[in-house]
Every structure is written in structure tokens, then in C-alpha cells.
Tab-separated table of C-alpha atoms in Angstrom:
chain	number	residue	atom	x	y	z
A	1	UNK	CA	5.967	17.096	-15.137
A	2	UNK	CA	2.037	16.900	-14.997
A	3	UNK	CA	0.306	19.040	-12.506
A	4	UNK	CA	-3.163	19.402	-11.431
A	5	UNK	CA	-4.896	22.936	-10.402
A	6	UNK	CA	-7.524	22.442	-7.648
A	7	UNK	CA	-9.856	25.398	-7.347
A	8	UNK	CA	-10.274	25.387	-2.780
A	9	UNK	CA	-14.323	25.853	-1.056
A	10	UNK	CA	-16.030	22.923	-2.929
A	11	UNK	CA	-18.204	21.004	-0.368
A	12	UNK	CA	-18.044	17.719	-1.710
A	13	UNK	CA	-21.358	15.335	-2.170
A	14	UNK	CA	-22.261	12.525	-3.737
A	15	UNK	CA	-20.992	8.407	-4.201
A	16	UNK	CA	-17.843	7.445	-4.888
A	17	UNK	CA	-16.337	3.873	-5.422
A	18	UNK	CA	-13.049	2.608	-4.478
A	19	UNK	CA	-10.757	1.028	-6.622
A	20	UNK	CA	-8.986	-2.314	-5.544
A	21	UNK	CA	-5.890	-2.231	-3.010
A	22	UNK	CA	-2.728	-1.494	-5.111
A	23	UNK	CA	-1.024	-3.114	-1.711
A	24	UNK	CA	-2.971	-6.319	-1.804
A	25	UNK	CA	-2.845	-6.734	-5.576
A	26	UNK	CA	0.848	-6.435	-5.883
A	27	UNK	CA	1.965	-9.744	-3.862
A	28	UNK	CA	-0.426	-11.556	-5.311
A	29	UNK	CA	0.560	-10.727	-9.053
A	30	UNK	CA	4.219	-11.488	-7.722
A	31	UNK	CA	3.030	-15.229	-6.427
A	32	UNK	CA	1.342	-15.789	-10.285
A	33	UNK	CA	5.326	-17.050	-10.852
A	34	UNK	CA	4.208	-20.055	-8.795
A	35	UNK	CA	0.652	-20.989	-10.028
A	36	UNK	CA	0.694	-22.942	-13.237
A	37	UNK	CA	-2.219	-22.440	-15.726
A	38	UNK	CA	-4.426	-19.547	-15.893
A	39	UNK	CA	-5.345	-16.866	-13.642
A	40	UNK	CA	-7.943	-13.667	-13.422
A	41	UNK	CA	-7.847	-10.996	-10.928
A	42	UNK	CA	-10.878	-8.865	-10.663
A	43	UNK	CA	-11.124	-5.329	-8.801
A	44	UNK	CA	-7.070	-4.590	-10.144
A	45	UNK	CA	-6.821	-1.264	-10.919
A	46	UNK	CA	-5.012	0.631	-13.443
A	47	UNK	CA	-2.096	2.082	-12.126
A	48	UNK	CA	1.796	2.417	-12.602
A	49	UNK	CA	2.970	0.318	-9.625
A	50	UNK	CA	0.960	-2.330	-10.853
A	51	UNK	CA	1.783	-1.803	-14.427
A	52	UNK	CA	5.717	-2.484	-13.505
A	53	UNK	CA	4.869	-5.394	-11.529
A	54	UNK	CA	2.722	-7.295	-15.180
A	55	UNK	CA	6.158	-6.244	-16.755
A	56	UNK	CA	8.146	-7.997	-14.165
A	57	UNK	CA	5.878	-11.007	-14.711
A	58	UNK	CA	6.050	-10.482	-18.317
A	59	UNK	CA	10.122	-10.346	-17.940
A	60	UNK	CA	10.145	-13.729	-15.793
A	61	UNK	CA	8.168	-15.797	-18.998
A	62	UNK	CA	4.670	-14.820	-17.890
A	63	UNK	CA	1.801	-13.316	-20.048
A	64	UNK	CA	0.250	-10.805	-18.169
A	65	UNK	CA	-1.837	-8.341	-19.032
A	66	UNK	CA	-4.227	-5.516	-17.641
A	67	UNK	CA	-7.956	-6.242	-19.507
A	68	UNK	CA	-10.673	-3.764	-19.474
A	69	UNK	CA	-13.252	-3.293	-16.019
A	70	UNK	CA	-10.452	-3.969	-13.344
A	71	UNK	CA	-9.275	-7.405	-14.840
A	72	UNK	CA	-5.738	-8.953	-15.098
A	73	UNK	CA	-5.278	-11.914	-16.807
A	74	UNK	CA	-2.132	-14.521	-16.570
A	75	UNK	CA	-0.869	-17.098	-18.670
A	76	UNK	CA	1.675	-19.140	-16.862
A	77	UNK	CA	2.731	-22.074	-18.802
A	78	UNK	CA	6.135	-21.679	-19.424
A	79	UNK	CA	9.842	-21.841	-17.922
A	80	UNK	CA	10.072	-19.139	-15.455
A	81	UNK	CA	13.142	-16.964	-15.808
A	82	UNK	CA	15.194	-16.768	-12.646
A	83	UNK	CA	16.629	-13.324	-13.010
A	84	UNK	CA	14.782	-10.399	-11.995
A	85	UNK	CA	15.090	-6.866	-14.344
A	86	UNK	CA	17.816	-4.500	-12.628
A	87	UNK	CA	15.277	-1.410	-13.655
A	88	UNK	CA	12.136	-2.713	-12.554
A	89	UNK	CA	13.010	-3.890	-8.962
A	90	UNK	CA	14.951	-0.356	-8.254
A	91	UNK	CA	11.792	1.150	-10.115
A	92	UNK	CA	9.713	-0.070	-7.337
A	93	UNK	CA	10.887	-1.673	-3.981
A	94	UNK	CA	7.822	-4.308	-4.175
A	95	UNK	CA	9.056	-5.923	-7.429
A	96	UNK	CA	11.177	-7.574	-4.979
A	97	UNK	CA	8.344	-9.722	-4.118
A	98	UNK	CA	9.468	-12.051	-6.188
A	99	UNK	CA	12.567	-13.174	-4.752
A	100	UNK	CA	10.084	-15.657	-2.687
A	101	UNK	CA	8.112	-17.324	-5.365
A	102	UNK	CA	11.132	-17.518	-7.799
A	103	UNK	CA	13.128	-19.667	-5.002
A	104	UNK	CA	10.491	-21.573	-4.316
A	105	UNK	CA	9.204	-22.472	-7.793
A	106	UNK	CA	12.554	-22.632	-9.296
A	107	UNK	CA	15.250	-23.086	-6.477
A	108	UNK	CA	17.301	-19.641	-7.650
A	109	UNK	CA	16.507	-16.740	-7.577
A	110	UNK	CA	18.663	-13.238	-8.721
A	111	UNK	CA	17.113	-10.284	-7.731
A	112	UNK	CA	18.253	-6.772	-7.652
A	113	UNK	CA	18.650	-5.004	-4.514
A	114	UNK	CA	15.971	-2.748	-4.307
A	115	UNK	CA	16.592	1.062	-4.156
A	116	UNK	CA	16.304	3.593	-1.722
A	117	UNK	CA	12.648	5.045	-0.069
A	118	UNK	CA	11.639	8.338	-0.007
A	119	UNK	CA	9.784	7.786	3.330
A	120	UNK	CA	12.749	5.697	5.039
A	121	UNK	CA	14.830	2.988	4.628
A	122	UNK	CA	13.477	-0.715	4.225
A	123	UNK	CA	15.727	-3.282	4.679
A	124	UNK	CA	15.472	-6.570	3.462
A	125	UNK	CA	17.624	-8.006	5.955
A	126	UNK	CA	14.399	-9.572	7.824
A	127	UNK	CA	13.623	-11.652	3.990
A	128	UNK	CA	16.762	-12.983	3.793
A	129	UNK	CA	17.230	-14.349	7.065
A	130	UNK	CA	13.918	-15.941	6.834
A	131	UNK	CA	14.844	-17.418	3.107
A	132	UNK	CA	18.128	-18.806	5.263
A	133	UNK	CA	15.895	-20.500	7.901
A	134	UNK	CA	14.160	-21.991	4.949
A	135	UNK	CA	17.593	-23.566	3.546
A	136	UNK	CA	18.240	-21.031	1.261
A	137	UNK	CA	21.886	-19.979	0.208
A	138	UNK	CA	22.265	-16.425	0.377
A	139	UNK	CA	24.909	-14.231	-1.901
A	140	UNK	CA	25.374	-10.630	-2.500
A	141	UNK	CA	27.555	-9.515	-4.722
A	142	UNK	CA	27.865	-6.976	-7.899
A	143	UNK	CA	24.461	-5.010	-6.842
A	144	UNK	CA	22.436	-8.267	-6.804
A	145	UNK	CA	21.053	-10.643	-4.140
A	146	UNK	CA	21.444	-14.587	-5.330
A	147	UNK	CA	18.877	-16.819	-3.348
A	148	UNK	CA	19.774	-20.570	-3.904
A	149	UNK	CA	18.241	-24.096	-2.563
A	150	UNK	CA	17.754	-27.482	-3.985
A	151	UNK	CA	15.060	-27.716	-1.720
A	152	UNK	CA	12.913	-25.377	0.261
A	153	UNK	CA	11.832	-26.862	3.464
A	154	UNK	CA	9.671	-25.643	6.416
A	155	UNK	CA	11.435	-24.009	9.820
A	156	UNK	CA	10.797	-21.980	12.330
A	157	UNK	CA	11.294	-18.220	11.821
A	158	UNK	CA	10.549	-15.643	14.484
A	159	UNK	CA	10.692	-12.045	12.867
A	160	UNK	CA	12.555	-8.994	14.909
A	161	UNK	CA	9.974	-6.533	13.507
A	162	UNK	CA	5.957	-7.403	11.879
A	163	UNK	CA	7.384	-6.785	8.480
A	164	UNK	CA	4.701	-6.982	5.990
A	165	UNK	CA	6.777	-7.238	2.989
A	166	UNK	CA	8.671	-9.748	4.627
A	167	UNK	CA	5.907	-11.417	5.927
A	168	UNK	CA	4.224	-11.671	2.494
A	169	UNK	CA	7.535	-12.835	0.428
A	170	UNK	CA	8.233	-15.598	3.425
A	171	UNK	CA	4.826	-16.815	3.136
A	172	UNK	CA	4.798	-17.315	-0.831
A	173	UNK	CA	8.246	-19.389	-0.348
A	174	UNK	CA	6.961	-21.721	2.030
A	175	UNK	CA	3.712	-22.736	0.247
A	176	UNK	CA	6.108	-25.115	-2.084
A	177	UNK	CA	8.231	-26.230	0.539
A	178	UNK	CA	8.617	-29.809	2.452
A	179	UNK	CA	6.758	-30.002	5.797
A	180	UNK	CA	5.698	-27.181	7.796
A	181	UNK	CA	6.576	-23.569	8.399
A	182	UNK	CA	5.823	-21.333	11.453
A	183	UNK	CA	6.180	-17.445	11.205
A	184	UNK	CA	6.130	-15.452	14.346
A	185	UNK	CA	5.620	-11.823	14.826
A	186	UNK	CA	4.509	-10.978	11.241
A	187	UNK	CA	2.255	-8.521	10.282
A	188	UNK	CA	-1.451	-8.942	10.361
A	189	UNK	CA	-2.544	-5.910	8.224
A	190	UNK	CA	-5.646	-6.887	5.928
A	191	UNK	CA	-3.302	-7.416	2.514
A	192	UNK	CA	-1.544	-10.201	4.023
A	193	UNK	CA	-4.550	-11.987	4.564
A	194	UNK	CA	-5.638	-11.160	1.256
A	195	UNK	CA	-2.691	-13.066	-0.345
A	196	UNK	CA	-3.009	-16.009	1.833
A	197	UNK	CA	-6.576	-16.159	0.512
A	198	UNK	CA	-5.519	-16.079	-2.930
A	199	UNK	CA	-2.966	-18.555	-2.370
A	200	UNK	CA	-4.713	-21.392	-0.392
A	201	UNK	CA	-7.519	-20.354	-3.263
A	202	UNK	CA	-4.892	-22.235	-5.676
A	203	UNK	CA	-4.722	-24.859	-3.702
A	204	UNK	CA	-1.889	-23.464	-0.702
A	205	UNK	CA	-2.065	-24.500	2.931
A	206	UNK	CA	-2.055	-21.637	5.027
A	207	UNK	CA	-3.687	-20.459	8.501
A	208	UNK	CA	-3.319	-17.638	11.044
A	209	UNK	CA	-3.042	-14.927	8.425
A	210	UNK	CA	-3.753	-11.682	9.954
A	211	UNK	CA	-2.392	-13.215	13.355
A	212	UNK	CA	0.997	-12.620	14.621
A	213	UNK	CA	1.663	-16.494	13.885
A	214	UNK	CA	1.406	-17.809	10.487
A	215	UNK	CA	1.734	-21.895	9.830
A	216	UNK	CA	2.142	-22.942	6.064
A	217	UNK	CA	2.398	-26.437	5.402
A	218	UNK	CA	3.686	-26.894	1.854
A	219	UNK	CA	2.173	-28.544	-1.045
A	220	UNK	CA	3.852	-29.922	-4.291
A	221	UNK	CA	2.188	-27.248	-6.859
A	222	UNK	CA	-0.226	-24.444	-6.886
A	223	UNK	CA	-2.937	-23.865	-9.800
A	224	UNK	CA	-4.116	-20.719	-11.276
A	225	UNK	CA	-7.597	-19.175	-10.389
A	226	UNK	CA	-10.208	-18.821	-12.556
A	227	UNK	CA	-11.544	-15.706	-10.678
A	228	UNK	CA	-10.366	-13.789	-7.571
A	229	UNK	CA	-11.322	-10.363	-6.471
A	230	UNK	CA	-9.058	-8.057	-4.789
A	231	UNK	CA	-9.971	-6.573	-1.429
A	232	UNK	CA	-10.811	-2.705	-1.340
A	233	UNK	CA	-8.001	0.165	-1.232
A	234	UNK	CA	-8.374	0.651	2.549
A	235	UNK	CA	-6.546	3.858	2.124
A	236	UNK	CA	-7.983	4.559	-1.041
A	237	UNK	CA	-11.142	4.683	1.018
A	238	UNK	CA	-9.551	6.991	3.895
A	239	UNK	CA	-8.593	9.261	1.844
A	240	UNK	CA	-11.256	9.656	0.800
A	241	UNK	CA	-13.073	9.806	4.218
A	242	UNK	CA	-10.323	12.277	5.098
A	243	UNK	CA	-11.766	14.012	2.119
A	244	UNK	CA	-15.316	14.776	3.554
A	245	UNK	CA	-14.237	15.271	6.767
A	246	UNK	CA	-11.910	18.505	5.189
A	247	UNK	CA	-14.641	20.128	2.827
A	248	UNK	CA	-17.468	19.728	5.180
A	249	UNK	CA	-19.138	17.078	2.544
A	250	UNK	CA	-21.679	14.723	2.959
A	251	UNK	CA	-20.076	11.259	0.672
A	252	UNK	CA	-20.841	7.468	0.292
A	253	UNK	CA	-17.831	5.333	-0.506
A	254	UNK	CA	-18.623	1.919	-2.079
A	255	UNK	CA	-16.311	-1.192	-2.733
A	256	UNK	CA	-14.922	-0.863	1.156
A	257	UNK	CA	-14.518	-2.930	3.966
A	258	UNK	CA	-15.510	-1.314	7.209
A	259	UNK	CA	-13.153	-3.250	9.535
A	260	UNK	CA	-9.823	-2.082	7.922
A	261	UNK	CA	-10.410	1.625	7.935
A	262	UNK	CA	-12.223	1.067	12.211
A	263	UNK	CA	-9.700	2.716	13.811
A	264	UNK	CA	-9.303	5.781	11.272
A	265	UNK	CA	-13.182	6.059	11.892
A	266	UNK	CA	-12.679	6.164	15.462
A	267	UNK	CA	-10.460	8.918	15.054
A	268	UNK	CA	-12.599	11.076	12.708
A	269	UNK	CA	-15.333	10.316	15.160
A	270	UNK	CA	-13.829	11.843	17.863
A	271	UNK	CA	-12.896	14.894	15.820
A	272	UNK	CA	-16.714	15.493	15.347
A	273	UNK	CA	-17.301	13.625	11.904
A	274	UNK	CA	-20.209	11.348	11.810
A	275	UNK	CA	-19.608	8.039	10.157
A	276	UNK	CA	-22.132	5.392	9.135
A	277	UNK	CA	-21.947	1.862	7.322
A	278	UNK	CA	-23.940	-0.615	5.888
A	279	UNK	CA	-22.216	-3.381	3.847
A	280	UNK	CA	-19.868	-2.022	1.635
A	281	UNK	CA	-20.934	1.214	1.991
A	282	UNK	CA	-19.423	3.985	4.396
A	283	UNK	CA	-21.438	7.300	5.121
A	284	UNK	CA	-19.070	10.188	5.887
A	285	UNK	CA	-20.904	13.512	6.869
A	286	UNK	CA	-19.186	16.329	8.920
A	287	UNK	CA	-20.464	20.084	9.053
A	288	UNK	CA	-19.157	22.844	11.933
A	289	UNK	CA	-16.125	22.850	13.009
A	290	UNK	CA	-14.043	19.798	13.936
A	291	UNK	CA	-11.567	19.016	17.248
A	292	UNK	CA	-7.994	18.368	16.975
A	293	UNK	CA	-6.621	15.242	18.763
A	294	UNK	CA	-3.666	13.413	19.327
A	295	UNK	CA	-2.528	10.129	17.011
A	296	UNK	CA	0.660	7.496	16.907
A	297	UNK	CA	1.066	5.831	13.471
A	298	UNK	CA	1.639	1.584	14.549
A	299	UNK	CA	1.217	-1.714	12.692
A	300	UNK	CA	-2.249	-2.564	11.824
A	301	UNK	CA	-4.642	-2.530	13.491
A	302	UNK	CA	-3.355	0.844	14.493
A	303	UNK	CA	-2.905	3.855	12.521
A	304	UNK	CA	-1.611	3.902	9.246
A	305	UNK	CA	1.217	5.021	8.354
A	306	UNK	CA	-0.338	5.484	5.123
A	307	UNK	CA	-3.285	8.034	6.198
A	308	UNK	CA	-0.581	10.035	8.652
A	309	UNK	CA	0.291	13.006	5.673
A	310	UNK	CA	-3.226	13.012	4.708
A	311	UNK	CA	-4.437	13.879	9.157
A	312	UNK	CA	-2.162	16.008	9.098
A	313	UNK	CA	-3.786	18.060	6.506
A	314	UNK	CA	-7.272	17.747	8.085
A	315	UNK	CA	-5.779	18.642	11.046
A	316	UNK	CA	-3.970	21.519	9.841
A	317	UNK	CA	-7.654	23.205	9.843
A	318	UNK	CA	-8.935	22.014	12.904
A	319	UNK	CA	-9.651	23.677	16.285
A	320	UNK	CA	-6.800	23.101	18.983
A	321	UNK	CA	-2.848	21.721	18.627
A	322	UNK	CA	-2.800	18.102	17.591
A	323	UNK	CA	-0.097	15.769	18.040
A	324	UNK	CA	1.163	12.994	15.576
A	325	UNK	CA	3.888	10.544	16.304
A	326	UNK	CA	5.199	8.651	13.302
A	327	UNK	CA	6.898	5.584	14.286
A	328	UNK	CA	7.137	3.717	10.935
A	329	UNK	CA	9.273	5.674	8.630
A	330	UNK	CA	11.571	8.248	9.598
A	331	UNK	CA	11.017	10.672	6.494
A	332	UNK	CA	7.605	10.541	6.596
A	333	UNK	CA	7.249	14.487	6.910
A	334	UNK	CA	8.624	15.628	3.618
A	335	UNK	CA	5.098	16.993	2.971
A	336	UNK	CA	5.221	19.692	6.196
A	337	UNK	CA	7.098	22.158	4.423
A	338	UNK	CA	4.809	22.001	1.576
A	339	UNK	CA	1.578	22.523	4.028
A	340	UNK	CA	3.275	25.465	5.747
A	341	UNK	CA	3.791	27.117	2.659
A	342	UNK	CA	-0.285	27.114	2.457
A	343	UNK	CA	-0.459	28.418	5.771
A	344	UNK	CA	-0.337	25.558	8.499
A	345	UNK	CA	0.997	26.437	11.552
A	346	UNK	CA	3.321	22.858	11.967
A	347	UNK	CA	6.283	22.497	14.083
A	348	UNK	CA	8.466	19.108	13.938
A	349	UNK	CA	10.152	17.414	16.768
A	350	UNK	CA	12.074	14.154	15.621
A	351	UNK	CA	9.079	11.909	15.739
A	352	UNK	CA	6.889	14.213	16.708
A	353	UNK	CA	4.290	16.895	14.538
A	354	UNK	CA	2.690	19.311	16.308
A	355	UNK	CA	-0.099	20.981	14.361
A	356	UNK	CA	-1.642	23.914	15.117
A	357	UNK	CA	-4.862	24.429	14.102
A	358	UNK	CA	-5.781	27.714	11.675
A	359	UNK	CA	-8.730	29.216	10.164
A	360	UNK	CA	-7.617	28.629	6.355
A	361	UNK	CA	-5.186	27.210	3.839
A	362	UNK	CA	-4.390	29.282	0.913
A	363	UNK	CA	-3.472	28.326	-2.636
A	364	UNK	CA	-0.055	27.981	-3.575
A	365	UNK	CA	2.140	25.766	-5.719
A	366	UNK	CA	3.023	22.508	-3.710
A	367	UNK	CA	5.104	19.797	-4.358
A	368	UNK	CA	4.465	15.871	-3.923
A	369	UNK	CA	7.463	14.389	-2.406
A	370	UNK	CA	5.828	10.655	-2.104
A	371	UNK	CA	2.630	8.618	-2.882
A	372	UNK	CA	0.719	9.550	0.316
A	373	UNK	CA	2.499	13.167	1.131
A	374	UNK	CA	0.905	13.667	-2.877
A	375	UNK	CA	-2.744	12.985	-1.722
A	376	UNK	CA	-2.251	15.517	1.573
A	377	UNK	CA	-1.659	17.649	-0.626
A	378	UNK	CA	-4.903	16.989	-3.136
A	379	UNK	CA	-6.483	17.492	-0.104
A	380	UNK	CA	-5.141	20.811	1.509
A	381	UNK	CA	-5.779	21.928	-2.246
A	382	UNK	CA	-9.804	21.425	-1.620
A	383	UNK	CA	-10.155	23.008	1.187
A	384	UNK	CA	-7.661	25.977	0.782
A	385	UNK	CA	-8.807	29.394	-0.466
A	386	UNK	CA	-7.775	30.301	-3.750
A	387	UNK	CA	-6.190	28.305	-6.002
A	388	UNK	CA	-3.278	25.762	-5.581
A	389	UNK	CA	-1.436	23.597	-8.214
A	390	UNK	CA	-0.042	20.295	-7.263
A	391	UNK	CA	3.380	19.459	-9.157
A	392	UNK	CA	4.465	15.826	-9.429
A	393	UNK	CA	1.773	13.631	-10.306
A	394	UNK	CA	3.725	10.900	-10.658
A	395	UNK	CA	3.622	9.762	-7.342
A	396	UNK	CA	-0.103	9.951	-6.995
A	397	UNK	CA	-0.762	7.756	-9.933
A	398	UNK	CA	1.336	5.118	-8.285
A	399	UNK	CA	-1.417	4.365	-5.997
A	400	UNK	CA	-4.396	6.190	-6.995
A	401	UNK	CA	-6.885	5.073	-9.657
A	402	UNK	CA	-8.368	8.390	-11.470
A	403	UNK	CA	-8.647	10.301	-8.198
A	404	UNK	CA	-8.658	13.463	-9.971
A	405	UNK	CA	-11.723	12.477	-12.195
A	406	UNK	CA	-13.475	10.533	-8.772
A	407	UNK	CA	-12.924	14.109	-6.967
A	408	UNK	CA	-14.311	15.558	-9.882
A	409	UNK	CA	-17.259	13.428	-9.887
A	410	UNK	CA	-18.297	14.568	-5.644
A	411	UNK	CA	-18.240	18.194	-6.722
A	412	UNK	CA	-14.857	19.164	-6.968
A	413	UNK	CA	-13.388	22.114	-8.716
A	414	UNK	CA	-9.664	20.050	-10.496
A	415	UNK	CA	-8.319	20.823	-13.706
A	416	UNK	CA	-5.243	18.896	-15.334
């Protein structure tokens, strides 16, 4: 299993540019099944969530592959297959994106039902009874979920929870159904409206994305895109903000989008970092010694659930007892035994972290138990003394793009 040795007391300095958001980009390679003709997707990074997704795609009768600088290219001009790949949905619990633009370009869809989570469960129970109120025929049987309709046609569908998966999958249905559909209580987080910028880009009709209501009047066919640029890795870009805050640096991240990292600023600003932006650019500077405070992880616009492993970190180190709440995912603090092994002073309550502040992290062996709890622990390697080795890769190179070598490039003391 591939490891990486981080050498701790590197101030990092320098510029730094953020990949594309592995979040955004995955939907919209899943709602490629329903655009006919040729499509490019700039600012798509490299990485193996997105590399099982272009194998889905390929799987379903689409070309798809990952071109040099960031660029995907699609070729969809054939029949689409109807029946998704048992290993690649239970690979990755987004392949089942494609349950929505399979039904709707097709009329069937057979999907595997995705696997377990790490961080919590995910049910899927909130899709399907949306794909019902869109006339959809629902059967589970043998392991697999069969989604049938001769025609998909607009309704009403009110969600019990903002759902972004959910919200993304119901949204790619309805753009090839008859009349009108109305979403309520979805999630508004920025990927969403990412995808219903791509689609309406190939010719979709869709408005209120990134509200809590979302109307989609369907349209007989979508067309591919001759160019379309991913938003920015919003916590891509924390992390790395998170990053400066820890090792007293002084950093520029390009390729970001202010508004969708706001409210982590506002946090790191009231910790004592300073935090400037101009365009794409965001300034992150913090020297002395920074204040703990309190946080509760919520659907955007709050605070990601995302960036919660990697606070905790930052706030393993700072001065005062810090509280976190996490109210997404109920196994989101696999990572805590990991950090107290280094030295934090954490104590767990249900929902509830309470972090202690200390003077220092020391090196050690870690673990990564998920995607995010894997970058908390990049980062408690920076800042701790000595040296610590970070076991389990995998999971960081889900959703990070050469962080190592980015690191690397600020100052940073990594070997791998």
C-alpha cells in the first residue's frame, strides 16, 4: 500500500493552483449518456474517481477519454447500454449517477446498488422516489435496482432531506422529460449549479439551481459541448487554506472561487488567519498563534462536511477547547484516533468533538480511513514534529490531484 513520509516544521510559501472539482466533474461526465455528439471538459483532473466514472461511460457505449492539460473528451454516437457494471457502481457510490440519464435517454435503466460508505450510510431511497414521481417503475431484486418508463414526464417532487446526489440524478432525468418538473428542498451547494450549467449549455431548460426549488422543463434532445470548464475544487482549495493556516505560511491559491469557500474563510478569520482575494486568487497568511472556536458541519452554504477532518487538525494545535458538531455523516470521526496517536488531546461525544488545543503534534505512522480523514492527516503530518508516514494513499488520490507534488512545490518537506 503506498505511503508518503512528511518531514513536520516547514512554513509553507509560495502559489499554488487548484485542480477542477472532482464533485462537480463527476455528474456531469455521468449526464454525457444523454448528449449526442461530441463533448470537451476542460479543468478535469486526473484522478481515480474520475477515472472509474470514463470507464462507466466507456461500459455504457461511450468513448471517453482523459487527454493531456485537464481535458476529457466524449464521443457519444452510439446505442447506449442500459446496464450499469456491478464493480464500478460498488467501486464508487457516484457511478450511480447514471441511473438518471440512462432512464431518461433510454427508458431502462439497471443499476447496481451502490455499496456501503465509510463516512455513513447514503441511501438512495430519496432517487427512487423521485424517479417514481417521474413515472418511473421501480424493481429491486438480485442486488440490482431496475428503473423503467415508456415515458418520463414532469411532477412535482418535494425532497425529505437537500440531497445533493439526489438532487443532481433527479435533475438529469427530467431534462428529457414531457412538460415541467419542480424539485423542492434540494441542495444548493455550488456543484449542482455547475451541472445545471453544463446541461442547459447543451441545450437543457433549467432554473433555480443553487435554490432550494429547481424547475426543469424538458426538451426532446440534448447536444454535446464543444468546450466547458469545470468549476474549482472548493475543498481542494480549503485544504489548502487549512494548510497555511497550520504551518504558519504565507500562500496564493489560483483557479478558486471565493464565494464557495466564504464561510470556511469566516471561520479561519476568526481564528486569527488573515485572508485576502482578488479574482481567482485567495491570499492566506497566518503567523502567532491562532484561537480555537466552535463549528457545526450543515448543507451548503454552511460548513462542509468535507473540510470537518481537516479543522479538526488545525484545531488540534490551536489555543483553547473547540467544539465540532458533525451532522452529515455519522462516521465521520474515523480519523480522531489517528490524530490522538500524534498527540491531540480529542474527546468524542456522539455528534460532538471536543478538541483540546496542544502545543505540538508528533510524528507517527497514521492511517487514512477516507478521502477527507486522508488529507487531515497530510496536514497534522506538516505541522507535527518529527517525522510521520501516512499509510493508505488510496483514498487521497480519489480526490486529490498531485497534492503531494503541489505541497512539495510551497516548501514542503514529502517523500513517496
Amino acid at each position: 500500500m503506498a505511503t508518503m513520509e512528511i518531514v513536520g516544521g516547514t512554513q509553507l510559501k509560495g502559489t499554488v493552483r487548484a485542480s477542477g472539482a472532482k464533485n462537480a466533474l463527476l455528474p456531469i461526465l455521468a449526464a454525457c449518456v444523454m448528449l449526442d455528439g461530441e463533448t470537451n471538459l476542460t479543468n478535469a483532473p486526473y484522478l481515480g474517481d474520475v477515472n472509474i466514472m470514463l470507464r462507466m461511460l466507456s461500459s455504457l457505449g461511450i468513448r471517453a477519454e482523459h487527454l493531456s492539460n485537464d481535458c476529457i473528451h466524449i464521443v457519444n454516437q452510439k446505442k447506449i447500454r442500459h446496464i450499469a457494471p456491478y464493480d464500478l457502481v460498488t467501486a464508487m457510490r457516484a457511478s450511480f449517477f447514471v441511473a438518471g440519464p440512462l432512464l431518461a435517454k433510454t427508458g431502462f435503466a439497471k443499476v447496481p446498488m451502490p455499496g456501503g460508505c465509510s463516512i455513513g450510510t447514503r441511501p438512495i431511497d430519496i432517487h427512487l422516489k423521485g424517479f417514481e414521481a417521474l413515472g418511473a417503475e421501480i424493481n429491486i431484486e438480485h442486488g440490482f435496482v431496475q428503473l423503467k418508463s415508456k415515458e418520463i414526464r414532469g411532477a412535482y417532487y418535494k425532497m425529505p432531506f437537500p440531497s445533493v446526489g439526489a438532487t443532481e440524478n433527479l435533475m438529469m432525468a427530467a431534462c428529457l422529460a414531457r412538460g415541467e418538473a419542480v424539485f423542492e428542498n434540494v441542495a444548493c451547494e455550488p456543484e449542482i449549479v455547475d451541472l445545471a450549467n453544463f446541461l442547459n449549455a447543451a441545450g437543457a431548460k433549467i432554473e433555480g439551481a443553487g435554490t432550494p426549488t429547481i424547475r426543469v422543463q424538458g426538451v426532446r434532445s440534448l447536444q454535446g459541448i464543444s468546450s466547458y470548464s469545470v468549476i474549482p475544487d472548493r475543498i481542494e482549495v480549503g485544504t489548502f487554506m487549512v494548510a497555511a493556516a497550520i504551518t504558519s505560511g504565507d500562500i496564493t491559491i489560483e483557479n478558486t472561487c471565493f464565494d464557495h469557500v466564504s464561510f470556511l474563510a469566516e471561520k479561519l478569520e476568526l481564528m486569527g488567519v488573515t485572508i485576502d482575494h482578488s479574482g481567482d486568487l485567495i491570499f492566506v497568511r497566518s503567523n502567532g498563534t491562532l484561537k480555537a472556536i466552535d463549528l457545526e458541519t450543515a448543507p451548503y452554504p454552511g460548513f462542509p462536511t468535507d473540510m470537518q477532518s481537516q479543522m479538526m487538525t488545525l484545531l488540534a494545535v490551536c489555543e483553547g477547547t473547540s467544539k465540532i458538531k458533525e451532522s452529515i455523516f455519522e462516521n465521520r470521526y474515523m480519523h480522531v484516533p489517528e490524530l490522538v496517536r500524534m498527540g491531540a488531546d480529542i474527546k468524542l461525544d456522539k455528534q460532538y468533538a471536543f478538541i483540546k488545543g496542544v502545543s505540538k503534534l508528533s510524528g507517527a505512522d497514521v492511517r487514512s480511513t477516507d478521502l477527507r480523514a486522508s488529507a487531515s492527516m497530510v496536514l497534522a503530518g506538516l505541522v507535527a514534529e518529527g517525522r510521520s508516514k501516512v499509510h493508505g494513499l488510496k483514498h487521497l488520490r480519489r480526490g486529490y490531484h498531485n497534492l503531494a507534488e503541489k505541497l512539495i512545490g510551497l516548501g514542503a518537506e514529502i517523500y513517496q
